[in-house]
Amino acid sequence: MPDRRSFVRLAAGASAASLLPACRDEPTGPRWQASAAVKSERSEVAVLSATYESDLGDVIRRGIELMGLDVRGLRVVLKPNFVEFDPDGVINTHPAVVHGTIEALRLLGAASVVVAEGAGHRRDTEYLLRETGIGFALRDTRTRFIDLNHDAVRRTPLLGQYTPLGSLYLPDTVLGADLLISLPKLKTHHWAGVTLSMKNMFGIVPGSHYGWPKNVLHWAGISESILDINATLTSLRRFAIVDGIVGMEGNGPIQGEARPVGALIFGADPVAVDATGCRLMRIDPAKIDYIADASRFLGNLHADRIDQRGEAIADLSQDFAVIDPFASAKQAAEVTGS
Amino acid sequence: MTQTRRPTADLVAALRARRNEDGGFGPYFGRPSTTESTAWAGVALSAEGDTESADAAIDWLLDRQLASGAWPHSFEAPEPSWMTSAAILALSDVPRAREAVAHGSRWLLRQRARTFPLLTRVFYRFWPDHVQVRLDPELRAWPWTDGTFSWCEPTAMAMLALERVDPRLVPGTVQFRVREGERLLLDRVCTGGGWNYGNSWVLGEDLWPYPDTTALALLALRGRPEDPRVAESLDALQTMLEDHESSLSLSLGVLCLDAFGIDATSYRERLDALWQGESFEATTRAVALSALALRGTDNPFRRIAADA
């Protein structure tokens, strides 16, 4: 007989918003296509300190250069996170970070930069662009916005088999990019544990096909969907810049509380970037199911496989609150420091 | 009350300019045609008296109905889709579309959302204080995609579409499904009124309502004006509209308030001003709904109310 907590999770886990798999079967073999196994021996991540008042164009340029990313001549798609708006909240990638990234990419010679997002909760993109301030950052920088909820799509076979989905409609704008940059907010997440560069890719799944919220991903399993989508994106050149200047703790990704960290995270390995984000929140990345699974084929989780540039994590990390189901990830981090 | 006026010529021209060579409309300028965009553009241009564009939109819709009766999202995504409700709404007054509408409605009636497994439903019934999402899992209305949960907008749109159909052409289950849709919407109402995308309370936190989903849900529930949750949500809608500067929210809000006979003049004026000024690109649906809202007449939802 399960204990009360297990029973609650087992029964209520099949809820409308989450459908967290109650039990995660140990995979008997690889659940990804061979072409999605891109994990290298070592990965590099940079953490740079910043505030929203900093010259973010300059900070982000330094971060990109520190990682050796050459964007010259590339058609770049920036994928920020603006899922919802709360005037008192810190839900979304800050417009100053979007603005600074556009500036830096242009300075470094990108052929074109577009910003693309498919908001997961709200159909009213016009409202989100205005209220989040991102629309004004785009206007200031004369940057085109693509609403991924309504982009032209291609049915795309998934390179992971964590879900039974098999394929998804994915937007042409993303699939045609020379370089896809995930630009998420550093946040806890009440169903997945954390939301960083990999979870941010939920936003490329078009709402006009899958709805608001993108409930098909919930039924298929949130962690499993993150893995399949990110496995599939290994066909693209990718990079991530995480807005951890002010993060969100507690009941994220919408209703949590602001937690200043003062950091931007840079890297091409999404697993290493997300693991670093976890460490900045003092969360053990190995205890976040999808990051642990992703570390089997997509990238490096363990700190001894990540070459850390810029600021030391210990100098910037903050003790982020998490909700109960993820308390063990916090406790483990405190004990092991992993 | 409702003013009769014409939307700005620029707005109608902007809508007309989005027409693709195939006669349909995409969600933004230059984008491939989709069922939803074509349906709303057709309704708005018909109201404007542009019969040539409206007929082209009707032809586009009639040509793309699937054998199942459903409409697909678009040419590139040919599976049956939630956009079927918009197509039925757009075609419901078109005599030559009578059979297509009936066929589509029968498909829509067969669409029923998934719900939790039995164990979870038992848990929700006996341990309601320990659930993660507060709702009645016995209710099943309409999903966005086949095999997923019930959500507000597809439920409201399906109810509005089914009400437009001659009841002699659809099975008797229509009343049962519409009533279940009403119960589901009332179950999901947010604290203080209004609707989020479909949940009202998750992990101990109230979710906040959105004006666009609230307007659609209220339109679907306008036959229940006596329900205090409807009255509360009408107040919530007007409060939300006070600080929402978007064509989608304001247009749906105006159309909803009109349908309830509530003076929407100030919101209509703000919508008009929004279109006169510089704004972010709106979807074709929002442009079409704005044109309808600014006319003040030919409000398809108001007509439904009058028929009901």
XYZ file of C-alpha atoms in Angstrom:
646
model
C 0.000 0.000 0.000
C 1.530 3.337 -0.929
C 2.043 5.930 1.789
C -0.091 9.045 1.739
C 2.326 11.152 -0.279
C 2.813 8.432 -2.872
C -0.888 7.898 -3.089
C -1.541 11.592 -3.547
C 0.989 11.732 -6.319
C -0.213 8.538 -7.931
C -3.822 9.616 -7.929
C -3.604 13.314 -8.454
C -0.608 13.140 -10.710
C -2.902 12.423 -13.593
C -4.288 15.905 -13.250
C -5.260 18.183 -16.074
C -2.278 20.397 -15.767
C 0.416 17.949 -15.085
C -0.141 14.276 -15.660
C 3.173 13.650 -14.076
C 3.992 10.031 -14.637
C 3.438 8.368 -11.291
C 6.142 5.834 -11.928
C 9.108 6.159 -14.227
C 10.093 2.791 -15.606
C 13.801 2.275 -15.957
C 14.504 2.209 -19.667
C 15.748 -1.129 -20.878
C 17.745 0.401 -23.697
C 18.416 3.702 -25.376
C 15.278 5.767 -25.821
C 16.846 8.039 -28.376
C 17.978 7.707 -31.958
C 21.705 7.288 -32.465
C 21.865 10.665 -34.185
C 20.565 12.306 -30.997
C 23.448 10.991 -28.911
C 25.569 14.125 -29.023
C 27.095 14.059 -25.560
C 30.773 14.911 -25.640
C 33.515 14.114 -23.159
C 33.521 17.576 -21.695
C 31.388 20.701 -21.894
C 31.970 24.368 -21.292
C 29.683 26.755 -19.472
C 30.205 30.389 -18.556
C 28.545 32.256 -15.727
C 28.801 36.026 -15.870
C 27.447 38.408 -13.287
C 25.093 41.130 -14.461
C 22.182 43.332 -13.536
C 19.366 44.562 -15.755
C 21.016 47.969 -15.600
C 24.304 46.590 -16.948
C 25.371 47.075 -20.542
C 23.878 43.689 -21.337
C 24.861 43.864 -24.985
C 28.464 43.942 -23.828
C 28.071 41.276 -21.135
C 26.328 38.917 -23.548
C 28.908 39.548 -26.258
C 31.623 38.603 -23.768
C 29.726 35.483 -22.792
C 29.319 34.385 -26.386
C 32.975 35.057 -27.124
C 34.060 33.251 -23.984
C 32.248 30.174 -25.282
C 33.894 30.503 -28.678
C 30.570 30.724 -30.481
C 31.031 32.111 -33.992
C 27.747 33.576 -35.229
C 29.110 35.289 -38.333
C 26.767 34.849 -41.272
C 24.272 32.777 -39.319
C 20.488 33.172 -39.338
C 19.774 33.113 -35.632
C 16.458 32.338 -33.949
C 16.179 33.544 -30.340
C 13.653 31.707 -28.232
C 12.889 33.634 -25.038
C 10.342 32.526 -22.476
C 7.196 34.603 -22.232
C 4.453 32.262 -21.301
C 2.211 34.498 -19.231
C 2.175 37.935 -17.631
C 1.844 39.057 -14.043
C 2.665 42.692 -13.304
C 4.071 41.685 -9.920
C 5.892 38.578 -11.124
C 9.146 37.613 -12.795
C 7.774 35.009 -15.146
C 9.448 35.944 -18.378
C 12.867 36.466 -19.860
C 13.600 40.121 -19.145
C 13.301 42.353 -22.221
C 16.713 43.843 -21.454
C 18.237 40.385 -21.899
C 16.429 39.944 -25.213
C 17.558 43.407 -26.290
C 21.156 42.781 -25.219
C 21.301 39.426 -26.974
C 20.067 40.922 -30.236
C 22.664 43.700 -29.985
C 25.472 41.273 -29.250
C 24.579 38.909 -32.077
C 24.456 41.734 -34.583
C 27.748 43.110 -33.350
C 29.290 39.681 -33.733
C 28.137 39.418 -37.336
C 24.956 37.320 -37.351
C 23.303 37.480 -40.775
C 19.859 37.861 -39.231
C 18.195 37.632 -35.850
C 14.531 36.869 -35.246
C 12.771 36.355 -31.936
C 10.280 33.506 -31.786
C 7.989 32.185 -29.081
C 4.779 30.200 -28.816
C 3.291 31.205 -25.478
C 1.964 28.193 -23.647
C -0.868 29.630 -21.619
C -2.246 32.609 -23.443
C -3.429 32.927 -27.006
C -3.168 36.695 -26.820
C 0.379 37.177 -28.083
C -0.287 40.830 -28.862
C -1.038 41.393 -25.182
C 2.045 39.481 -24.036
C 4.352 41.389 -26.386
C 3.093 44.663 -25.007
C 2.906 43.840 -21.318
C 6.130 41.871 -21.000
C 8.009 44.711 -22.687
C 9.531 42.316 -25.177
C 7.539 43.851 -28.016
C 9.158 47.205 -27.300
C 12.629 45.627 -27.190
C 11.884 44.205 -30.630
C 10.645 47.531 -31.888
C 13.720 49.342 -30.560
C 16.032 46.888 -32.262
C 13.873 46.530 -35.413
C 13.712 42.808 -34.884
C 11.083 40.567 -36.400
C 8.905 38.455 -34.125
C 7.561 35.065 -35.159
C 4.558 33.732 -33.261
C 5.466 30.051 -33.112
C 1.921 29.176 -32.166
C 0.937 30.100 -35.710
C 4.031 29.460 -37.783
C 4.069 27.171 -40.816
C 4.952 23.680 -39.617
C 6.407 20.367 -40.662
C 5.488 17.041 -39.125
C 8.786 16.055 -37.596
C 9.728 12.571 -36.402
C 10.964 12.727 -32.833
C 14.481 11.477 -32.213
C 13.555 10.355 -28.716
C 11.159 7.624 -27.640
C 10.444 8.728 -24.098
C 6.865 9.555 -25.136
C 4.573 7.604 -27.427
C 4.110 10.687 -29.612
C 6.378 9.569 -32.454
C 6.255 12.925 -34.191
C 5.174 16.508 -33.643
C 4.377 19.449 -35.849
C 7.291 21.818 -35.374
C 7.671 25.324 -36.778
C 9.585 26.050 -39.962
C 11.228 29.064 -38.357
C 12.927 26.863 -35.777
C 13.733 23.980 -38.095
C 15.244 26.362 -40.637
C 17.513 28.213 -38.213
C 21.274 28.127 -38.587
C 21.498 28.653 -34.847
C 18.755 28.280 -32.239
C 19.398 30.127 -29.000
C 17.287 29.206 -26.004
C 16.837 32.274 -23.820
C 14.978 31.057 -20.744
C 14.411 32.443 -17.277
C 16.020 30.702 -14.308
C 13.003 29.233 -12.532
C 11.735 26.403 -10.438
C 8.844 24.471 -11.942
C 6.062 22.848 -9.952
C 5.762 19.804 -12.222
C 9.248 19.395 -13.695
C 11.412 20.710 -10.840
C 13.175 23.406 -12.832
C 12.631 25.156 -16.131
C 15.741 26.234 -17.992
C 17.063 25.914 -21.538
C 15.557 22.493 -22.272
C 12.093 23.043 -20.792
C 11.977 26.354 -22.641
C 11.703 24.341 -25.843
C 8.076 23.523 -25.000
C 7.467 26.948 -26.479
C 8.356 25.804 -29.979
C 5.439 23.353 -30.031
C 2.652 25.234 -31.819
C -0.463 26.010 -29.824
C -2.612 26.244 -32.928
C -2.027 22.522 -33.334
C -1.836 21.410 -29.718
C -3.811 24.027 -27.785
C -3.319 26.309 -24.807
C -1.921 24.729 -22.702
C -0.130 22.227 -24.908
C -1.914 19.467 -23.113
C -0.749 16.669 -25.383
C 2.720 17.142 -23.877
C 1.279 16.839 -20.383
C -0.486 13.583 -21.177
C 2.674 12.259 -22.788
C 4.638 13.266 -19.670
C 6.322 16.597 -19.129
C 9.801 15.230 -18.481
C 9.455 12.729 -21.296
C 8.304 15.420 -23.710
C 11.234 17.654 -22.775
C 13.566 14.774 -23.600
C 11.960 13.935 -26.934
C 11.817 17.530 -28.095
C 15.408 18.218 -27.116
C 16.580 14.968 -28.671
C 14.936 16.068 -31.900
C 16.588 19.474 -31.795
C 20.013 17.873 -31.865
C 19.663 18.171 -35.634
C 20.133 21.914 -35.132
C 23.059 23.962 -33.922
C 22.069 25.222 -30.484
C 23.185 27.568 -27.765
C 21.647 28.818 -24.531
C 21.737 32.020 -22.533
C 19.836 31.799 -19.240
C 18.433 34.937 -17.638
C 19.364 34.298 -14.032
C 19.695 37.957 -13.120
C 16.450 37.603 -11.201
C 15.084 34.069 -11.027
C 11.894 32.571 -9.679
C 11.706 30.239 -6.674
C 8.915 28.263 -5.058
C 5.762 27.597 -7.057
C 7.238 28.379 -10.466
C 6.997 28.794 -13.374
C 4.148 31.299 -12.970
C 3.313 31.935 -9.345
C 6.670 31.722 -7.634
C 8.605 34.512 -5.975
C 11.438 36.630 -7.336
C 14.924 35.614 -6.279
C 17.841 37.796 -7.408
C 20.945 35.862 -8.458
C 22.695 38.333 -10.724
C 23.911 35.782 -13.264
C 23.731 34.951 -16.932
C 24.622 31.406 -17.981
C 26.089 30.637 -21.401
C 26.757 27.344 -23.148
C 26.162 25.101 -26.128
C 25.466 21.945 -24.126
C 21.887 22.292 -22.852
C 22.377 19.690 -20.144
C 25.479 21.386 -18.791
C 23.759 24.763 -18.922
C 20.709 23.446 -17.081
C 22.833 21.597 -14.540
C 24.677 24.829 -13.881
C 21.363 26.643 -13.515
C 20.321 24.070 -10.940
C 23.530 24.574 -8.997
C 22.950 28.313 -8.978
C 19.588 27.504 -7.362
C 21.262 24.963 -5.031
C 19.220 22.177 -6.548
C 20.838 18.846 -7.353
C 20.490 18.439 -11.139
C 20.842 14.675 -10.816
C 17.549 14.695 -8.888
C 15.669 16.374 -11.713
C 14.432 13.456 -13.775
C 14.699 14.944 -17.233
C 18.145 16.442 -16.676
C 19.406 13.128 -15.325
C 18.004 11.289 -18.338
C 19.295 13.901 -20.771
C 22.771 13.439 -19.335
C 22.778 9.923 -20.769
C 22.912 11.182 -24.349
C 22.476 14.930 -24.760
C 25.176 16.433 -22.578
C 27.064 16.571 -19.331
C 25.520 16.912 -15.911
C 28.380 16.236 -13.541
C 30.427 19.200 -12.435
C 33.678 17.346 -13.055
C 32.764 17.138 -16.755
C 31.965 20.831 -17.083
C 34.657 23.442 -17.575
C 33.355 26.410 -15.682
C 34.271 29.875 -16.969
C 33.517 33.264 -15.511
C 32.204 33.556 -11.991
C 32.370 30.743 -9.471
C 28.959 29.220 -8.805
C 29.556 29.352 -5.076
C 29.879 33.125 -5.264
C 26.474 33.604 -6.872
C 24.314 30.632 -5.905
C 21.171 31.210 -3.884
C 19.112 28.820 -1.828
C 15.973 28.660 -3.980
C 12.810 27.413 -2.319
C 11.121 24.480 -4.026
C 7.729 22.898 -3.496
C 7.425 19.673 -1.522
C 7.774 17.067 -4.278
C 11.243 18.440 -5.070
C 12.440 18.904 -1.499
C 14.707 15.888 -1.816
C 16.551 17.585 -4.665
C 17.338 20.459 -2.327
C 18.348 18.262 0.555
C 20.587 16.129 -1.611
C 22.312 19.191 -2.969
C 23.022 20.416 0.510
C 24.463 17.075 1.504
C 26.431 16.162 -1.593
C 27.101 19.475 -3.230
C 26.796 17.653 -6.520
C -26.228 50.571 -26.078
C -24.811 49.056 -29.238
C -23.705 51.633 -31.728
C -23.882 51.091 -35.435
C -20.673 52.250 -37.006
C -18.166 51.106 -39.505
C -14.748 49.848 -38.535
C -11.895 51.840 -39.903
C -11.343 51.313 -43.584
C -7.738 50.449 -42.774
C -8.842 47.593 -40.575
C -11.060 46.050 -43.223
C -8.381 46.611 -45.844
C -5.834 44.939 -43.581
C -8.114 41.951 -43.259
C -8.759 41.768 -46.986
C -5.031 42.020 -47.677
C -4.469 38.806 -45.741
C -6.465 36.794 -48.232
C -4.293 34.179 -49.902
C -4.476 33.072 -53.523
C -6.385 29.964 -52.485
C -9.178 32.151 -51.088
C -8.336 31.335 -47.488
C -6.629 33.355 -44.793
C -3.580 32.622 -42.702
C -3.099 33.590 -39.059
C -0.808 36.460 -40.095
C -0.154 38.264 -43.357
C 1.434 35.985 -45.922
C 1.009 32.824 -43.864
C -0.621 29.663 -45.246
C -4.384 29.510 -44.883
C -5.888 27.856 -41.837
C -9.454 26.885 -41.056
C -9.798 29.163 -38.058
C -8.395 32.269 -39.743
C -10.482 31.687 -42.847
C -13.628 31.134 -40.824
C -13.338 34.367 -38.846
C -12.231 36.414 -41.853
C -15.203 35.065 -43.782
C -17.633 36.061 -41.032
C -16.208 39.576 -40.783
C -15.998 40.220 -44.514
C -19.505 38.905 -44.999
C -20.682 41.406 -42.393
C -18.847 44.092 -44.359
C -20.744 43.134 -47.478
C -17.657 41.849 -49.266
C -19.473 38.888 -50.756
C -16.666 38.030 -53.146
C -14.130 37.539 -50.346
C -16.689 35.892 -48.084
C -17.713 33.449 -50.815
C -14.078 32.599 -51.452
C -13.648 31.866 -47.753
C -16.778 29.704 -47.761
C -15.500 27.801 -50.795
C -12.150 27.312 -49.086
C -13.885 25.826 -46.059
C -16.263 23.628 -48.033
C -13.415 22.270 -50.146
C -11.427 21.246 -47.115
C -13.949 19.443 -44.990
C -12.717 15.947 -44.255
C -14.673 12.775 -44.885
C -15.182 12.476 -41.127
C -17.025 15.801 -41.126
C -14.256 17.603 -39.275
C -12.094 20.389 -40.600
C -8.315 20.186 -40.489
C -6.012 22.879 -39.171
C -4.607 23.537 -42.638
C -3.311 21.883 -45.778
C -0.053 21.065 -44.040
C -1.794 19.473 -41.044
C -4.687 17.453 -42.456
C -5.915 15.714 -39.294
C -9.333 16.585 -37.795
C -8.911 19.603 -35.540
C -10.523 21.797 -32.922
C -10.916 24.426 -35.640
C -14.027 22.540 -36.755
C -16.106 24.658 -34.369
C -15.007 27.885 -36.070
C -15.832 26.442 -39.481
C -19.328 25.460 -38.338
C -19.889 28.933 -36.904
C -18.789 30.548 -40.156
C -20.925 28.308 -42.344
C -24.013 28.060 -40.168
C -25.889 30.790 -42.067
C -24.847 29.631 -45.517
C -27.655 27.697 -47.240
C -25.337 25.731 -49.518
C -23.310 24.629 -46.488
C -26.263 23.091 -44.682
C -25.193 19.479 -45.104
C -21.534 20.278 -44.420
C -22.513 21.981 -41.181
C -24.631 19.037 -40.098
C -21.848 16.592 -40.964
C -19.316 18.700 -39.058
C -21.626 18.936 -36.076
C -21.995 15.195 -35.890
C -18.184 14.908 -35.756
C -18.058 17.580 -33.068
C -20.618 15.704 -30.992
C -18.444 12.603 -31.114
C -15.477 14.555 -29.754
C -15.317 14.039 -26.029
C -12.338 14.898 -23.888
C -10.359 12.390 -21.923
C -10.486 12.412 -18.164
C -8.574 10.836 -15.323
C -8.419 7.106 -14.703
C -10.912 5.619 -12.263
C -8.456 5.570 -9.356
C -7.812 9.282 -9.723
C -11.499 10.093 -9.990
C -12.185 8.116 -6.814
C -9.396 10.007 -5.105
C -10.827 13.336 -6.211
C -14.230 12.361 -4.850
C -13.093 11.153 -1.430
C -10.001 13.242 -0.746
C -10.776 16.606 -2.358
C -8.514 18.425 0.086
C -5.467 16.578 -1.226
C -5.802 17.115 -4.961
C -3.318 19.110 -7.000
C -5.870 20.610 -9.363
C -9.333 21.463 -8.097
C -11.978 20.335 -10.570
C -14.724 17.797 -11.145
C -13.035 15.041 -13.145
C -16.353 13.402 -14.019
C -17.116 16.195 -16.480
C -15.939 15.706 -20.042
C -16.397 18.407 -22.592
C -14.180 19.331 -25.546
C -10.379 19.115 -25.863
C -7.971 20.978 -28.124
C -6.620 17.720 -29.482
C -8.021 14.235 -29.536
C -7.267 12.207 -26.419
C -6.550 15.117 -24.100
C -8.362 16.973 -21.344
C -11.309 19.410 -21.514
C -10.369 23.085 -21.785
C -12.366 26.296 -21.753
C -11.942 27.648 -25.238
C -12.605 24.500 -27.260
C -15.573 23.774 -25.013
C -17.039 27.245 -25.398
C -16.470 27.258 -29.152
C -18.047 23.826 -29.572
C -21.101 24.937 -27.582
C -21.440 28.095 -29.663
C -21.091 26.122 -32.888
C -23.623 23.475 -31.918
C -26.178 26.097 -30.971
C -26.048 27.392 -34.528
C -27.037 24.070 -36.025
C -30.592 23.108 -36.892
C -31.399 20.558 -34.159
C -33.259 18.416 -36.673
C -29.937 17.696 -38.383
C -27.965 16.467 -35.401
C -28.434 13.655 -32.901
C -30.380 14.178 -29.714
C -27.148 14.025 -27.735
C -26.571 17.678 -28.557
C -28.502 18.880 -25.517
C -26.647 16.525 -23.204
C -23.257 17.607 -24.560
C -24.060 21.309 -24.363
C -25.337 20.939 -20.805
C -22.191 19.056 -19.837
C -20.156 21.824 -21.440
C -22.022 24.367 -19.320
C -21.383 22.371 -16.171
C -17.718 22.079 -16.993
C -17.317 25.798 -17.614
C -19.085 26.604 -14.361
C -16.883 24.085 -12.556
C -13.732 25.761 -13.856
C -14.635 29.362 -13.069
C -11.879 31.249 -11.249
C -12.307 32.630 -7.753
C -13.839 36.062 -8.249
C -15.127 35.182 -11.699
C -13.718 34.685 -15.165
C -11.807 31.862 -16.769
C -8.214 30.901 -17.146
C -7.390 28.472 -19.978
C -9.213 25.801 -18.011
C -8.046 25.457 -14.442
C -9.025 27.631 -11.548
C -6.810 26.345 -8.748
C -3.528 24.454 -8.897
C -1.296 23.410 -6.002
C -2.987 25.666 -3.517
C -2.979 28.761 -5.709
C -5.888 30.444 -7.454
C -5.190 31.018 -11.117
C -6.120 34.364 -12.600
C -8.652 34.757 -15.395
C -8.038 35.955 -18.954
C -10.410 38.317 -20.758
C -10.474 36.404 -24.047
C -11.333 33.020 -22.544
C -13.739 34.697 -20.128
C -15.602 36.384 -22.985
C -15.883 33.116 -24.898
C -17.040 31.161 -21.864
C -19.635 33.805 -21.035
C -20.932 33.747 -24.603
C -21.348 30.005 -24.316
C -23.140 30.463 -20.980
C -25.364 33.358 -21.922
C -28.366 31.052 -21.531
C -27.574 30.931 -17.790
C -27.689 34.618 -16.854
C -29.238 33.763 -13.498
C -26.183 31.842 -12.364
C -24.223 34.014 -9.915
C -20.957 32.791 -11.426
C -22.014 34.250 -14.765
C -22.891 37.602 -13.241
C -19.646 37.644 -11.279
C -17.691 36.789 -14.417
C -19.325 39.605 -16.368
C -18.064 41.989 -13.704
C -14.647 40.347 -13.794
C -14.514 40.699 -17.568
C -15.157 44.413 -17.401
C -12.520 44.823 -14.711
C -9.987 42.914 -16.801
C -10.759 44.933 -19.901
C -9.939 48.145 -18.063
C -6.226 47.486 -18.381
C -6.012 45.130 -21.351
C -4.689 46.795 -24.463
C -5.013 44.115 -27.087
C -7.316 43.776 -30.036
C -8.171 40.157 -29.249
C -9.245 40.781 -25.669
C -11.066 44.029 -26.362
C -12.907 42.711 -29.417
C -14.071 39.523 -27.739
C -14.965 41.545 -24.661
C -17.065 43.968 -26.694
C -18.824 41.164 -28.577
C -19.567 39.415 -25.292
C -20.889 42.489 -23.503
C -23.030 43.323 -26.551
C -24.513 39.854 -26.476
C -25.466 40.346 -22.828
C -26.913 43.780 -23.588
C -24.264 45.578 -21.527
C -22.989 48.927 -22.732
C -19.570 48.348 -24.294
C -19.077 51.838 -25.699
C -15.940 52.669 -23.741
C -14.244 49.402 -24.667
C -15.269 49.815 -28.288
C -13.730 53.291 -28.286
C -10.508 51.913 -26.854
C -10.459 49.185 -29.467
C -10.961 51.781 -32.166
C -8.135 53.893 -30.731
C -5.900 50.850 -30.602
C -6.352 50.335 -34.320
C -5.837 54.022 -35.041
C -2.524 53.943 -33.245
C 0.570 51.849 -33.547
C 0.081 48.336 -32.239
C 1.778 44.989 -32.401
C 0.753 42.651 -35.170
C -2.550 40.989 -34.427
C -3.706 37.618 -35.665
C -6.245 37.452 -38.473
C -8.755 36.190 -35.922
C -8.194 39.303 -33.828
C -8.471 41.578 -36.875
C -11.728 39.910 -37.909
C -13.187 40.024 -34.405
C -12.182 43.689 -34.137
C -13.990 44.489 -37.375
C -17.093 42.753 -36.051
C -16.845 44.433 -32.660
C -16.395 47.898 -34.157
C -19.413 47.525 -36.431
C -21.644 47.024 -33.436
C -24.150 45.173 -35.587
C -23.957 41.756 -37.190
C -22.366 40.536 -34.017
C -22.601 36.799 -34.652
C -22.827 36.103 -30.954
C -25.576 38.648 -30.458
C -27.556 37.051 -33.240
C -27.175 33.719 -31.526
C -28.533 35.271 -28.356
C -31.519 36.650 -30.220
C -32.202 33.252 -31.756
C -31.908 31.387 -28.490
